[in-house]
Short mmCIF file of C-alpha atoms and ligand atoms in Angstrom, two decimals:
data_model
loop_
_atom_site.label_atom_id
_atom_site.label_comp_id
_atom_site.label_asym_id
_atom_site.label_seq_id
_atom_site.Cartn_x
_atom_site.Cartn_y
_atom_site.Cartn_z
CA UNK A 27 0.00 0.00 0.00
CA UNK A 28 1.25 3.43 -0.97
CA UNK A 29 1.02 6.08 1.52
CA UNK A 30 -0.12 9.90 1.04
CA UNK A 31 2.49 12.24 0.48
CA UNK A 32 0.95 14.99 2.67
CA UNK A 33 -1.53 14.96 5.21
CA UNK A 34 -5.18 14.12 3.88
CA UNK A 35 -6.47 17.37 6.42
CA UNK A 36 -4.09 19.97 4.14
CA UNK A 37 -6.28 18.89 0.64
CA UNK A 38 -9.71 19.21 2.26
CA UNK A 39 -8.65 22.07 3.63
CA UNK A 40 -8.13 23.77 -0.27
CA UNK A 41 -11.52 21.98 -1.12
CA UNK A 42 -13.27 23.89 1.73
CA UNK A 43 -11.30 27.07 0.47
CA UNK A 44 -12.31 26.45 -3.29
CA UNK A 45 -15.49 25.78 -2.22
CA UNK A 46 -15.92 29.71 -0.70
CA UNK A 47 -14.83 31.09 -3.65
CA UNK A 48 -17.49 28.86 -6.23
CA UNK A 49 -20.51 28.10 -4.35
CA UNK A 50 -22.74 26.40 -6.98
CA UNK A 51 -20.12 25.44 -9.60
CA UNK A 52 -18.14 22.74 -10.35
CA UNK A 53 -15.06 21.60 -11.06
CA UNK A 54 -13.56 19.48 -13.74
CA UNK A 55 -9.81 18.17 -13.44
CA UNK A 56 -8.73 15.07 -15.11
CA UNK A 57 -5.27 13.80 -14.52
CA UNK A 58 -2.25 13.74 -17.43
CA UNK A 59 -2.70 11.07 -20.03
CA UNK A 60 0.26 8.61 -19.43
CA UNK A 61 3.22 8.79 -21.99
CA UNK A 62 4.72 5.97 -23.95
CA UNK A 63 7.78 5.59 -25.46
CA UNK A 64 7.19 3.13 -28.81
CA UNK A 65 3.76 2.72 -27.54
CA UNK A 66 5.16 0.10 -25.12
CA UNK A 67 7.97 1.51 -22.81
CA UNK A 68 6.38 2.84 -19.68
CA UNK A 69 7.66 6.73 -18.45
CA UNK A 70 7.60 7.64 -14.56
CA UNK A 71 3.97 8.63 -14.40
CA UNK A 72 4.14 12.37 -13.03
CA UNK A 73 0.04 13.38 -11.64
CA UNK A 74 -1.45 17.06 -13.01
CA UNK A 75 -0.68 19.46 -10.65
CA UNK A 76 -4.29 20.96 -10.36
CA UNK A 77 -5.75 17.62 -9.21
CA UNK A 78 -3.07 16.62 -7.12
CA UNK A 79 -3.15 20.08 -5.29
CA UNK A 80 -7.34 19.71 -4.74
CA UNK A 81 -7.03 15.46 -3.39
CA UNK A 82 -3.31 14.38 -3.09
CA UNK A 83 -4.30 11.47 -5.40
CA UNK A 84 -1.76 10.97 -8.09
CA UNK A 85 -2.34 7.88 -9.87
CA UNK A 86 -2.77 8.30 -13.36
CA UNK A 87 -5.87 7.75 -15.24
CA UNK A 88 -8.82 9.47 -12.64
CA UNK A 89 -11.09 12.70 -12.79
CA UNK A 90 -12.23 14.80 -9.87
CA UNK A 91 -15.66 16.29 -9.79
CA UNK A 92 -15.96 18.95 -7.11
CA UNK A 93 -19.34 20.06 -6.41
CA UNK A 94 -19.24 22.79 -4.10
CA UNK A 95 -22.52 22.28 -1.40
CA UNK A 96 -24.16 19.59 -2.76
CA UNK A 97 -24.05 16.15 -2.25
CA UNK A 98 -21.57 14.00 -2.90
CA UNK A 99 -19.50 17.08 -2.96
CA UNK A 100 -16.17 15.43 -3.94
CA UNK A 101 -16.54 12.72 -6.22
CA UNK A 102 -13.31 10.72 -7.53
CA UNK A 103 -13.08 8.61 -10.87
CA UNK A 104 -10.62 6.42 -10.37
CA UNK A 105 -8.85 2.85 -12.02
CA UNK A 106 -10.29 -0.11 -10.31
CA UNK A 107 -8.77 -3.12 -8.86
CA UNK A 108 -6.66 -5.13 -11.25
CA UNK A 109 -4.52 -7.77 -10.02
CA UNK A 110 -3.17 -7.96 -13.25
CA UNK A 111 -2.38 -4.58 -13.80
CA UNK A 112 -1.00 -4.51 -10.38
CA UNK A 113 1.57 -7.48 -11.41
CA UNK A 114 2.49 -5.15 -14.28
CA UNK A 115 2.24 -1.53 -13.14
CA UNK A 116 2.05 -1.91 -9.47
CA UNK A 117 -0.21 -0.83 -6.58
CA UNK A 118 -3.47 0.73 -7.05
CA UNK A 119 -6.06 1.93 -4.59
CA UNK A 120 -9.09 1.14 -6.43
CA UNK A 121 -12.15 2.60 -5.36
CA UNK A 122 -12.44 1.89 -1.81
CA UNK A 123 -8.74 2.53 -1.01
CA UNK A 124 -9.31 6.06 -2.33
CA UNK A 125 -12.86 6.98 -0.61
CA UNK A 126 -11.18 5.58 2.65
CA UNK A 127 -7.44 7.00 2.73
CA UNK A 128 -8.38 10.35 0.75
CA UNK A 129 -11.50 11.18 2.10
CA UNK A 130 -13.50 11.63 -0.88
CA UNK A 131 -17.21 11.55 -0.39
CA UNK A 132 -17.95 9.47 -3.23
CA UNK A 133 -15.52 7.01 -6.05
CA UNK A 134 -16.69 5.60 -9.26
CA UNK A 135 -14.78 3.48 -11.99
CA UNK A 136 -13.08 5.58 -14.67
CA UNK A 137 -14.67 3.64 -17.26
CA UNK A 138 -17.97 5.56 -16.08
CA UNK A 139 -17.11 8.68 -16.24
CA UNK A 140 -18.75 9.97 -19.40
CA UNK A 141 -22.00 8.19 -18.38
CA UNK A 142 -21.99 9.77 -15.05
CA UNK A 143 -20.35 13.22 -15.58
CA UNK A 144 -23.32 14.82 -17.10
CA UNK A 145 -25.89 14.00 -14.35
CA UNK A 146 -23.49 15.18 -11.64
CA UNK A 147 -22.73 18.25 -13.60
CA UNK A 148 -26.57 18.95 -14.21
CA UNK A 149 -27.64 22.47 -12.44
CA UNK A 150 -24.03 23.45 -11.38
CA UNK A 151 -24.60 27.42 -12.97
CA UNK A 152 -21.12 27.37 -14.17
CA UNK A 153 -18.23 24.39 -14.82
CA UNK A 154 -14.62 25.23 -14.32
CA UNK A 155 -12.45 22.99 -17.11
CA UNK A 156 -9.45 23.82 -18.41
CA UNK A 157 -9.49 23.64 -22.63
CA UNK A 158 -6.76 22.56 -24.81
CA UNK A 159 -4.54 20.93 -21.78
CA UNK A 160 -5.24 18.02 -22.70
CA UNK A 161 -6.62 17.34 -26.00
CA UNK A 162 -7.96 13.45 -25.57
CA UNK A 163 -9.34 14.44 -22.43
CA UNK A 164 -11.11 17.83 -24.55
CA UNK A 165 -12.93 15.53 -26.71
CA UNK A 166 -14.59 13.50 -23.56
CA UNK A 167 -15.57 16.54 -22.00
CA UNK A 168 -17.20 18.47 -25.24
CA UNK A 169 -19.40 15.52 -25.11
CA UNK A 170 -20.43 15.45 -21.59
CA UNK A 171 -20.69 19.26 -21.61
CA UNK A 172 -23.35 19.04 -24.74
CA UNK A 173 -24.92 16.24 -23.07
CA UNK A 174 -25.62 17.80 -19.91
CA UNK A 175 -28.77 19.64 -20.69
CA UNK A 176 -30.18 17.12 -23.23
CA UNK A 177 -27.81 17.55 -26.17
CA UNK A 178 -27.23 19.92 -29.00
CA UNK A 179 -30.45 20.30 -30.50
CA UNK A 180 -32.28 23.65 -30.49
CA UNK A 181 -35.60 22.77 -29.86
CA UNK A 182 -34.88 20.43 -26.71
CA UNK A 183 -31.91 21.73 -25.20
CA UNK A 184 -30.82 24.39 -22.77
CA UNK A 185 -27.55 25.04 -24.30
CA UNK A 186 -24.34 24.65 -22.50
CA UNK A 187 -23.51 25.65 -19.20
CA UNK A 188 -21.14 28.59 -19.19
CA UNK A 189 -17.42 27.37 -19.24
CA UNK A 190 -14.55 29.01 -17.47
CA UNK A 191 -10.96 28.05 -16.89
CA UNK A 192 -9.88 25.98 -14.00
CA UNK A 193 -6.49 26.33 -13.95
CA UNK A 194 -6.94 30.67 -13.33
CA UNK A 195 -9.78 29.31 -10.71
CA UNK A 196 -7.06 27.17 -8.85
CA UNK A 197 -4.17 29.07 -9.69
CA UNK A 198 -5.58 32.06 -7.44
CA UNK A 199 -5.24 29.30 -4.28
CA UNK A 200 -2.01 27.80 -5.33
CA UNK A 201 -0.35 31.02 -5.71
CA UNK A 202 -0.20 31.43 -1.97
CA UNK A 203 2.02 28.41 -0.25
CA UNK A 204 0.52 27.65 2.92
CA UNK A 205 3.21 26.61 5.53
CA UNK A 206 2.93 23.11 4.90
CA UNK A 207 3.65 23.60 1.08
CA UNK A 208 6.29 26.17 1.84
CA UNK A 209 8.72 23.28 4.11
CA UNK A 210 8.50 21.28 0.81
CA UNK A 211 9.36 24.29 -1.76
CA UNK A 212 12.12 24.79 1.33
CA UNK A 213 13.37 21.00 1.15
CA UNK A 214 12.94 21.57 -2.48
CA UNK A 215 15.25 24.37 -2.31
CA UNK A 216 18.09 22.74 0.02
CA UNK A 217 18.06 19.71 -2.08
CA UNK A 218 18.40 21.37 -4.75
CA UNK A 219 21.22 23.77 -3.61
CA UNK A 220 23.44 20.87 -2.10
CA UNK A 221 23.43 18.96 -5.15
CA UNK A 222 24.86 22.31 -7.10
CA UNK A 223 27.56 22.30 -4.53
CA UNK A 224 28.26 18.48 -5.59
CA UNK A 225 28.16 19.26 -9.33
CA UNK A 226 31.09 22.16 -8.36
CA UNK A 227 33.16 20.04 -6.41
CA UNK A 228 33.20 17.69 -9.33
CA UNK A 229 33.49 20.05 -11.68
CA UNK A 230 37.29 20.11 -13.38
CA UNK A 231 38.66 20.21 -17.36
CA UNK A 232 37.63 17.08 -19.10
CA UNK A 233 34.48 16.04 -17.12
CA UNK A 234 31.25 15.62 -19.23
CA UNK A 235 27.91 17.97 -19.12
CA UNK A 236 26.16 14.62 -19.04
CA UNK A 237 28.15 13.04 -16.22
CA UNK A 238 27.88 16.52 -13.96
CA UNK A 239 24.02 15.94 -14.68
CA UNK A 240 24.73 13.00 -13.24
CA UNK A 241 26.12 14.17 -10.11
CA UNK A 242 23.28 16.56 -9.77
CA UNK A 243 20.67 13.29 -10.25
CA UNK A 244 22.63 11.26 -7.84
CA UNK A 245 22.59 13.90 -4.81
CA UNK A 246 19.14 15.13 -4.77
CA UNK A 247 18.15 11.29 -5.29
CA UNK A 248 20.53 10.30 -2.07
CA UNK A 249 19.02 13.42 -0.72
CA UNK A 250 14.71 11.91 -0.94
CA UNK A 251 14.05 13.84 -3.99
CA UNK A 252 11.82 11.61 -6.61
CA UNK A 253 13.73 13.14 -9.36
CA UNK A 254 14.38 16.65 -11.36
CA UNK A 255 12.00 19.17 -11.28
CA UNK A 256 12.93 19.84 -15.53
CA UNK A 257 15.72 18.24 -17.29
CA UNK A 258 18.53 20.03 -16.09
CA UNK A 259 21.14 22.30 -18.28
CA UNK A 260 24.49 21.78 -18.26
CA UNK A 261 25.93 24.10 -21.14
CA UNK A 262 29.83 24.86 -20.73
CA UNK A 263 31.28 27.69 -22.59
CA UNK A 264 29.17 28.92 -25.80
CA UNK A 265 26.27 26.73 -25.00
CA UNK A 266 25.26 28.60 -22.35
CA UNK A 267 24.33 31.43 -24.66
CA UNK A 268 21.38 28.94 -25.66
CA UNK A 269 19.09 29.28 -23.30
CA UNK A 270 17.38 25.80 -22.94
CA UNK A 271 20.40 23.81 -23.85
CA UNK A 272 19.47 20.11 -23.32
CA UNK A 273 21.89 18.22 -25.44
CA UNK A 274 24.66 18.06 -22.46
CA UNK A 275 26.82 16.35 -24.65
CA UNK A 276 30.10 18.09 -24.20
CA UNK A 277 32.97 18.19 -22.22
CA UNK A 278 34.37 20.82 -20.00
CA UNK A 279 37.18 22.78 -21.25
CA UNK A 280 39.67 24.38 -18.97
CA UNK A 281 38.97 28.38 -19.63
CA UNK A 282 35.25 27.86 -20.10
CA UNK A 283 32.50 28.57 -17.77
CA UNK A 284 29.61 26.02 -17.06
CA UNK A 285 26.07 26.95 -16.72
CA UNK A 286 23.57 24.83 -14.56
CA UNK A 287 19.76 25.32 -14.27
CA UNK A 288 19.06 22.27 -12.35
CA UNK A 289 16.11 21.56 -9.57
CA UNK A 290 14.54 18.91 -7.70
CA UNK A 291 11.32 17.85 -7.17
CA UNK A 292 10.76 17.03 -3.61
CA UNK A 293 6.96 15.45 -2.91
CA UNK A 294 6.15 17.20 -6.35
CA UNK A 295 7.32 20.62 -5.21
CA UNK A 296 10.07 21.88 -7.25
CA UNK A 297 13.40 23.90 -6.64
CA UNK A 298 14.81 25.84 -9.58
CA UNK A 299 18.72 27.32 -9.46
CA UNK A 300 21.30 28.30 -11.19
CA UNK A 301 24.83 29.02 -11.23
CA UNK A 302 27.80 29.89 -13.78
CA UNK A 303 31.15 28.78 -12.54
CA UNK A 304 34.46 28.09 -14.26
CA UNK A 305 35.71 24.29 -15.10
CA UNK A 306 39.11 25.06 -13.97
CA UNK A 307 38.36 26.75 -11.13
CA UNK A 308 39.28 30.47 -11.61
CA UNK A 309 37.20 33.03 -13.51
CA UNK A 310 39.20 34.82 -16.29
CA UNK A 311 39.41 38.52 -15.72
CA UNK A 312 36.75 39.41 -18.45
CA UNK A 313 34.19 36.38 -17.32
CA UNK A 314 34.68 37.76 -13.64
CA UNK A 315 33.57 41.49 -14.53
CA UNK A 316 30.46 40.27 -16.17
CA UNK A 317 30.16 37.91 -13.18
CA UNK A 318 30.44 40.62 -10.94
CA UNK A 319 28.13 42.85 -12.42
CA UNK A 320 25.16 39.99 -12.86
CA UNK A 321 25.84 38.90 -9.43
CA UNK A 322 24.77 42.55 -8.25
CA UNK A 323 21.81 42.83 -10.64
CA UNK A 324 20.62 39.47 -9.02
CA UNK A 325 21.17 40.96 -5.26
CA UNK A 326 19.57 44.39 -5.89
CA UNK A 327 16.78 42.46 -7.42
CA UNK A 328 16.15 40.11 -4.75
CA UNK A 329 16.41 43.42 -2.14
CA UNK A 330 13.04 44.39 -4.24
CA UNK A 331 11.04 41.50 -3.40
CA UNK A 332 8.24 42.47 -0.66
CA UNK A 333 4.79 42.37 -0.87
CA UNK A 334 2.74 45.63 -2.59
CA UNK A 335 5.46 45.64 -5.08
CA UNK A 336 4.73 45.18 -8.43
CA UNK A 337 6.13 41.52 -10.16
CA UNK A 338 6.63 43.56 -13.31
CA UNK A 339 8.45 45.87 -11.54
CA UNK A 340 11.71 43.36 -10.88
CA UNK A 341 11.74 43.21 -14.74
CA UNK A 342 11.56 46.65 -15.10
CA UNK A 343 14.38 47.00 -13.09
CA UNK A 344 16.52 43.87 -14.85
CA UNK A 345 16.44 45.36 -17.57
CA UNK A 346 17.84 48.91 -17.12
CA UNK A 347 20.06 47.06 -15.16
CA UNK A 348 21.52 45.05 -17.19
CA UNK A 349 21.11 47.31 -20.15
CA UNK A 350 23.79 49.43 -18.29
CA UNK A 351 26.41 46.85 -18.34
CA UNK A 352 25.48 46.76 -22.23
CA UNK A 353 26.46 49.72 -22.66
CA UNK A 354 29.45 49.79 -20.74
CA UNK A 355 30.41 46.55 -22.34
CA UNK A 356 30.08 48.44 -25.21
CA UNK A 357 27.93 45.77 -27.12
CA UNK A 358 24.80 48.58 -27.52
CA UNK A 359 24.99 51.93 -28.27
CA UNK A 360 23.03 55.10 -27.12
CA UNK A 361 21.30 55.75 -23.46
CA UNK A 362 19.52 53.24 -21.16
CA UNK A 363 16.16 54.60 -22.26
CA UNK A 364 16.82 54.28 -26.25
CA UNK A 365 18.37 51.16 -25.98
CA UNK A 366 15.05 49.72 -24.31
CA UNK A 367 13.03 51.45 -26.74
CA UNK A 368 14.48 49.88 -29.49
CA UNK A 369 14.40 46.48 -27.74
CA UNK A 370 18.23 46.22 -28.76
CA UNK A 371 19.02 44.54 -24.91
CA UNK A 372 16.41 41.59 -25.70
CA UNK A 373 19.46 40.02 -28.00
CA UNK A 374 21.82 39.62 -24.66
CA UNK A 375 18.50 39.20 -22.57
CA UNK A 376 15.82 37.25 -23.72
CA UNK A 377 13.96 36.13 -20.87
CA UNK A 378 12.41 37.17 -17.76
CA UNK A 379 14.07 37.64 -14.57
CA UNK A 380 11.26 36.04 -12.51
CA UNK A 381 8.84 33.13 -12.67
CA UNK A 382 6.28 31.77 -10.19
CA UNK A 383 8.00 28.60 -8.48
CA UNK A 384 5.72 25.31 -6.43
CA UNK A 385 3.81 21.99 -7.45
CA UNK A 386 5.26 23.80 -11.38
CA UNK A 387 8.36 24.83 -12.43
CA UNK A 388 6.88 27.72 -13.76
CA UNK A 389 3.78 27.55 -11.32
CA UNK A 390 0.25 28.59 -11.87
CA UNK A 391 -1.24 31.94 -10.94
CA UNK A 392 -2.16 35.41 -12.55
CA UNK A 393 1.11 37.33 -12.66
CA UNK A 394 -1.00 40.49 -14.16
CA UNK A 395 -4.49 41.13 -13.85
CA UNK A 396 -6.82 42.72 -17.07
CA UNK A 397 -3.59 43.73 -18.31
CA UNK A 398 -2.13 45.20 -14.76
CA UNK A 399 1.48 43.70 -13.53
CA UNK A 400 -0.19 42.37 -9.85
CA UNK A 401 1.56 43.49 -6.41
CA UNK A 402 3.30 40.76 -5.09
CA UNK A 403 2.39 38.79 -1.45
CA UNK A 404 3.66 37.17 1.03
CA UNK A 405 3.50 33.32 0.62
CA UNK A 406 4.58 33.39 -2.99
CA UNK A 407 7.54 31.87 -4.17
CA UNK A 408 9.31 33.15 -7.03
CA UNK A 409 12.43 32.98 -9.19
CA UNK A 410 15.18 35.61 -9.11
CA UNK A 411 17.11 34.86 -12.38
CA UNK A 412 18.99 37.67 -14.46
CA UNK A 413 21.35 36.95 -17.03
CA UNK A 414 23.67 37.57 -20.16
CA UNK A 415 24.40 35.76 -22.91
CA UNK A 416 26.89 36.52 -25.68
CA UNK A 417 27.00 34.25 -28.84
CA UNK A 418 30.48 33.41 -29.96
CA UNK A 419 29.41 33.82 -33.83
CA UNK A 420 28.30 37.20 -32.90
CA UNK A 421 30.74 39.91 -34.85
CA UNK A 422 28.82 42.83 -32.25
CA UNK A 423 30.17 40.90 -29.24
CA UNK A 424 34.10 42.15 -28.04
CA UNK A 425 36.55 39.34 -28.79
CA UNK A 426 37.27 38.79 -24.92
CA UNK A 427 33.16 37.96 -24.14
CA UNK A 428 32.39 35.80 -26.98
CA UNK A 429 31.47 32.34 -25.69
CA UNK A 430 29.84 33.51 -22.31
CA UNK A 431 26.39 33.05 -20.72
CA UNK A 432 26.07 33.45 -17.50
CA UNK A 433 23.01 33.36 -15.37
CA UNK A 434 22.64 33.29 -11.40
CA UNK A 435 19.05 31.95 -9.97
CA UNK A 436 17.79 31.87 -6.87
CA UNK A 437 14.22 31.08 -5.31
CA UNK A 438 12.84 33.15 -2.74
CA UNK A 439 9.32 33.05 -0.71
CA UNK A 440 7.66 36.12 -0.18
CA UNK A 441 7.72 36.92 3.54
CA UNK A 442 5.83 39.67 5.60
CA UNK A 443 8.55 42.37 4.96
CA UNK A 444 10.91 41.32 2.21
CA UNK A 445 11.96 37.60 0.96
CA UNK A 446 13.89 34.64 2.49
CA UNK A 447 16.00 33.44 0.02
CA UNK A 448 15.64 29.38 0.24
CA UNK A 449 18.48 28.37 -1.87
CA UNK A 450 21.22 30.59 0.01
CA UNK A 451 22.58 27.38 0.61
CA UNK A 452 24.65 27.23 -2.75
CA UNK A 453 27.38 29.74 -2.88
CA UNK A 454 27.41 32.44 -5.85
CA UNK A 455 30.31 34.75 -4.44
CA UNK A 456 33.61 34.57 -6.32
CA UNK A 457 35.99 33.30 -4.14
CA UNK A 458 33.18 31.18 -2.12
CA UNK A 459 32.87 29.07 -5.90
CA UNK A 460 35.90 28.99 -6.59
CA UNK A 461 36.95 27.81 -3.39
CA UNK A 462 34.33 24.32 -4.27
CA UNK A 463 35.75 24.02 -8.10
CA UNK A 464 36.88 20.52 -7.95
CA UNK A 465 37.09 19.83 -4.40
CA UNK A 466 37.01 16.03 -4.87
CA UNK A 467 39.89 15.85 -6.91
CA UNK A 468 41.59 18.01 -4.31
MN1 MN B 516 13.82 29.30 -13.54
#
């Protein structure tokens, strides 16, 4: 028997919550489809994020209705009993061993979901579904929707009930991390920050991307994590100026500077980090300027996080930021302001500086409101992640900085009065790093 990763209290406790906000409506959330490889080799199963968050169920193949006031109020479809599925793909609860260990008021087979869906969704005033998450599951639901009031025709039916999009609906909860979610982001964050000081230590000329990957899979693994959060990035020297470098198929060269974006997921909650640190253990002079300079942009950054601030304001302030060491670099030309107008800055910074961090990578919630960058609050937990990148096929570039990317990530939660941030626990100071290059070799 598998046990709950959380306490069963903390999920009907975001029922009750969900219930507050949608008295009358329901709620639609089926789980992932699972993925094949050759239609035959079986992937670690990893459960939607929506559904797990609202019952703590994450087998694949179920649906939750949540009914909000009526009765059942939380009805599960889930697999039944199979011992011979369960020889194959191992333990299942089956309907009983769901009603009874997750509380649900009410569990029917999976196979019965499109007969039953429609009556249990019949007088709800509104249904919350996601569209175009998942496609095979869109087609199921089109037809229960039509069926609900009697199908499509004119003359007999009621037409369907208005539609609107779970995933905003639950984002708006998940967006805050109650305490209990907030010591797994924080074990998240450790995990992940330990097993970036592993990956330096065993970091020195002639090691592999693929084999430091390794080293990061193999500590947060020996640490309880399930597994990584994303595949990680391990891009030394020029492929760090591609920003979701996945081929990790080089080896380190003595000069270079490696890149890692690598987190773990810890009881599905995910830590997300960064750092840029040279393979033979000493930043040149030119890759410790930019360093420098980055490394300041990420601090003063960070120093903005506190609730009633804008989110789009830490991008605001990246980019003029950053823009200035452009300029000084001397790889735009003009002033701050018409270098941002012209968008000329986007080509050495692409991306955002910040995304929303939990049961996601990049976690659900409503980062702007009807068009409006929101304030930020305490209880969310966010990436800090500036960064330049400087193709080394790009004539613009100066000789000395073609060939370096460097970004610096951190995660933070959103406290009271500022931020704490939870992956402190990895070094990013110069001599700190440095100090770790290749420390098992030592
Ligand atoms: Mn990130």
């Amino acid at each position: 028997m598998r046990k709950a990763s959380m306490n069963i209290e903390f999920f009907k406790a975001r029922r009750r919550r969900l219930a507050q906000l949608t008295p009358g409506c329901a709620l639609v959330l089926p789980a992932w489809p699972e993925q094949y490889r050759n239609a035959d080799m079986h992937y670690r199963y990893r459960c939607e994020s929506n559904l797990y968050y609202m019952t703590g169920f994450d087998e694949p193949e179920c649906v939750l209705i949540f009914r909000p006031g009526k009765n059942p109020e939380t009805v599960m479809f889930v697999r039944e009993k199979n011992q011979e599925r369960e020889t194959w793909d191992g333990f299942r609860y089956g309907l009983q061993g769901a009603k009874q260990v997750f509380g649900f008021d009410q569990t029917y087979s999976i196979q019965d979901f499109e007969k039953l869906a429609p009556e249990l969704l019949k007088g709800c005033e509104k249904v919350y579904y996601t569209l175009g998450r998942n496609r095979e599951f869109d087609h199921i639901m089109s037809r229960v929707l039509i069926a609900i009031n009697g199908g499509w025709r004119p003359r007999f039916s009621l037409g369907l009930p208005p539609v609107e999009d779970a995933n905003s609906l639950v984002g708006e909860l998940r967006i805050r991390k109650t305490e209990e979610e907030v010591e797994s982001m924080r074990k998240a964050a450790v995990i992940s920050a330990e097993a970036h000081i592993e990956m330096m230590k065993a970091t020195k000329p002639g090691v592999t991307e693929r084999a430091l990957h390794g080293v990061f899979l193999k500590s947060i693994m020996d640490r309880g994590a399930d597994t990584e959060a994303y595949f990680g990035i391990l891009a030394s020297g020029n492929n760090a100026t591609t920003l979701h470098y996945r081929f990790n198929e080089d080896t380190l060269e003595a000069g270079q500077l490696i890149l890692a974006d690598c987190g773990a997921e810890y009881m599905y909650y995910s830590g997300d980090i960064t750092r840029t640190w040279p393979v033979n253990g000493r930043y040149s002079a030119p890759q410790k300027r930019i360093y420098e300079k980055i490394l300041k942009v990420q601090k003063d950054c960070i120093a903005k996080v506190k609730p009633g601030v804008p989110h789009m304001d830490l991008q605001r302030f990246t980019t003029q930021a950053l823009t200035e060491i452009l300029l000084e670099e001397g790889l735009v030309r003009g002033t701050v302001d018409e270098v941002i107008r012209s968008g000329a800055q986007i080509k050495y910074y692409p991306h955002g500086v910040s995304h929303l961090l939990g049961l996601d990578t990049h976690d659900s919630g409503a980062l702007q409101i009807k068009g409006e960058s929101r304030a930020m609050e305490s209880g969310w937990c966010l990436t800090i992640e500036p960064g330049l990148y400087f193709p080394e096929n790009d004539p613009n570039v100066p000789a000395e900085l073609r060939g370096i990317g460097i970004r610096i990530e951190d995660d933070v939660l959103v406290t009271a009065d500022g931020c704490e941030v939870m992956t402190k626990g990895v070094p990013k100071e110069i001599d700190e790093v440095e100090a770790l290059i290749g420390a098992n070799f030592r």
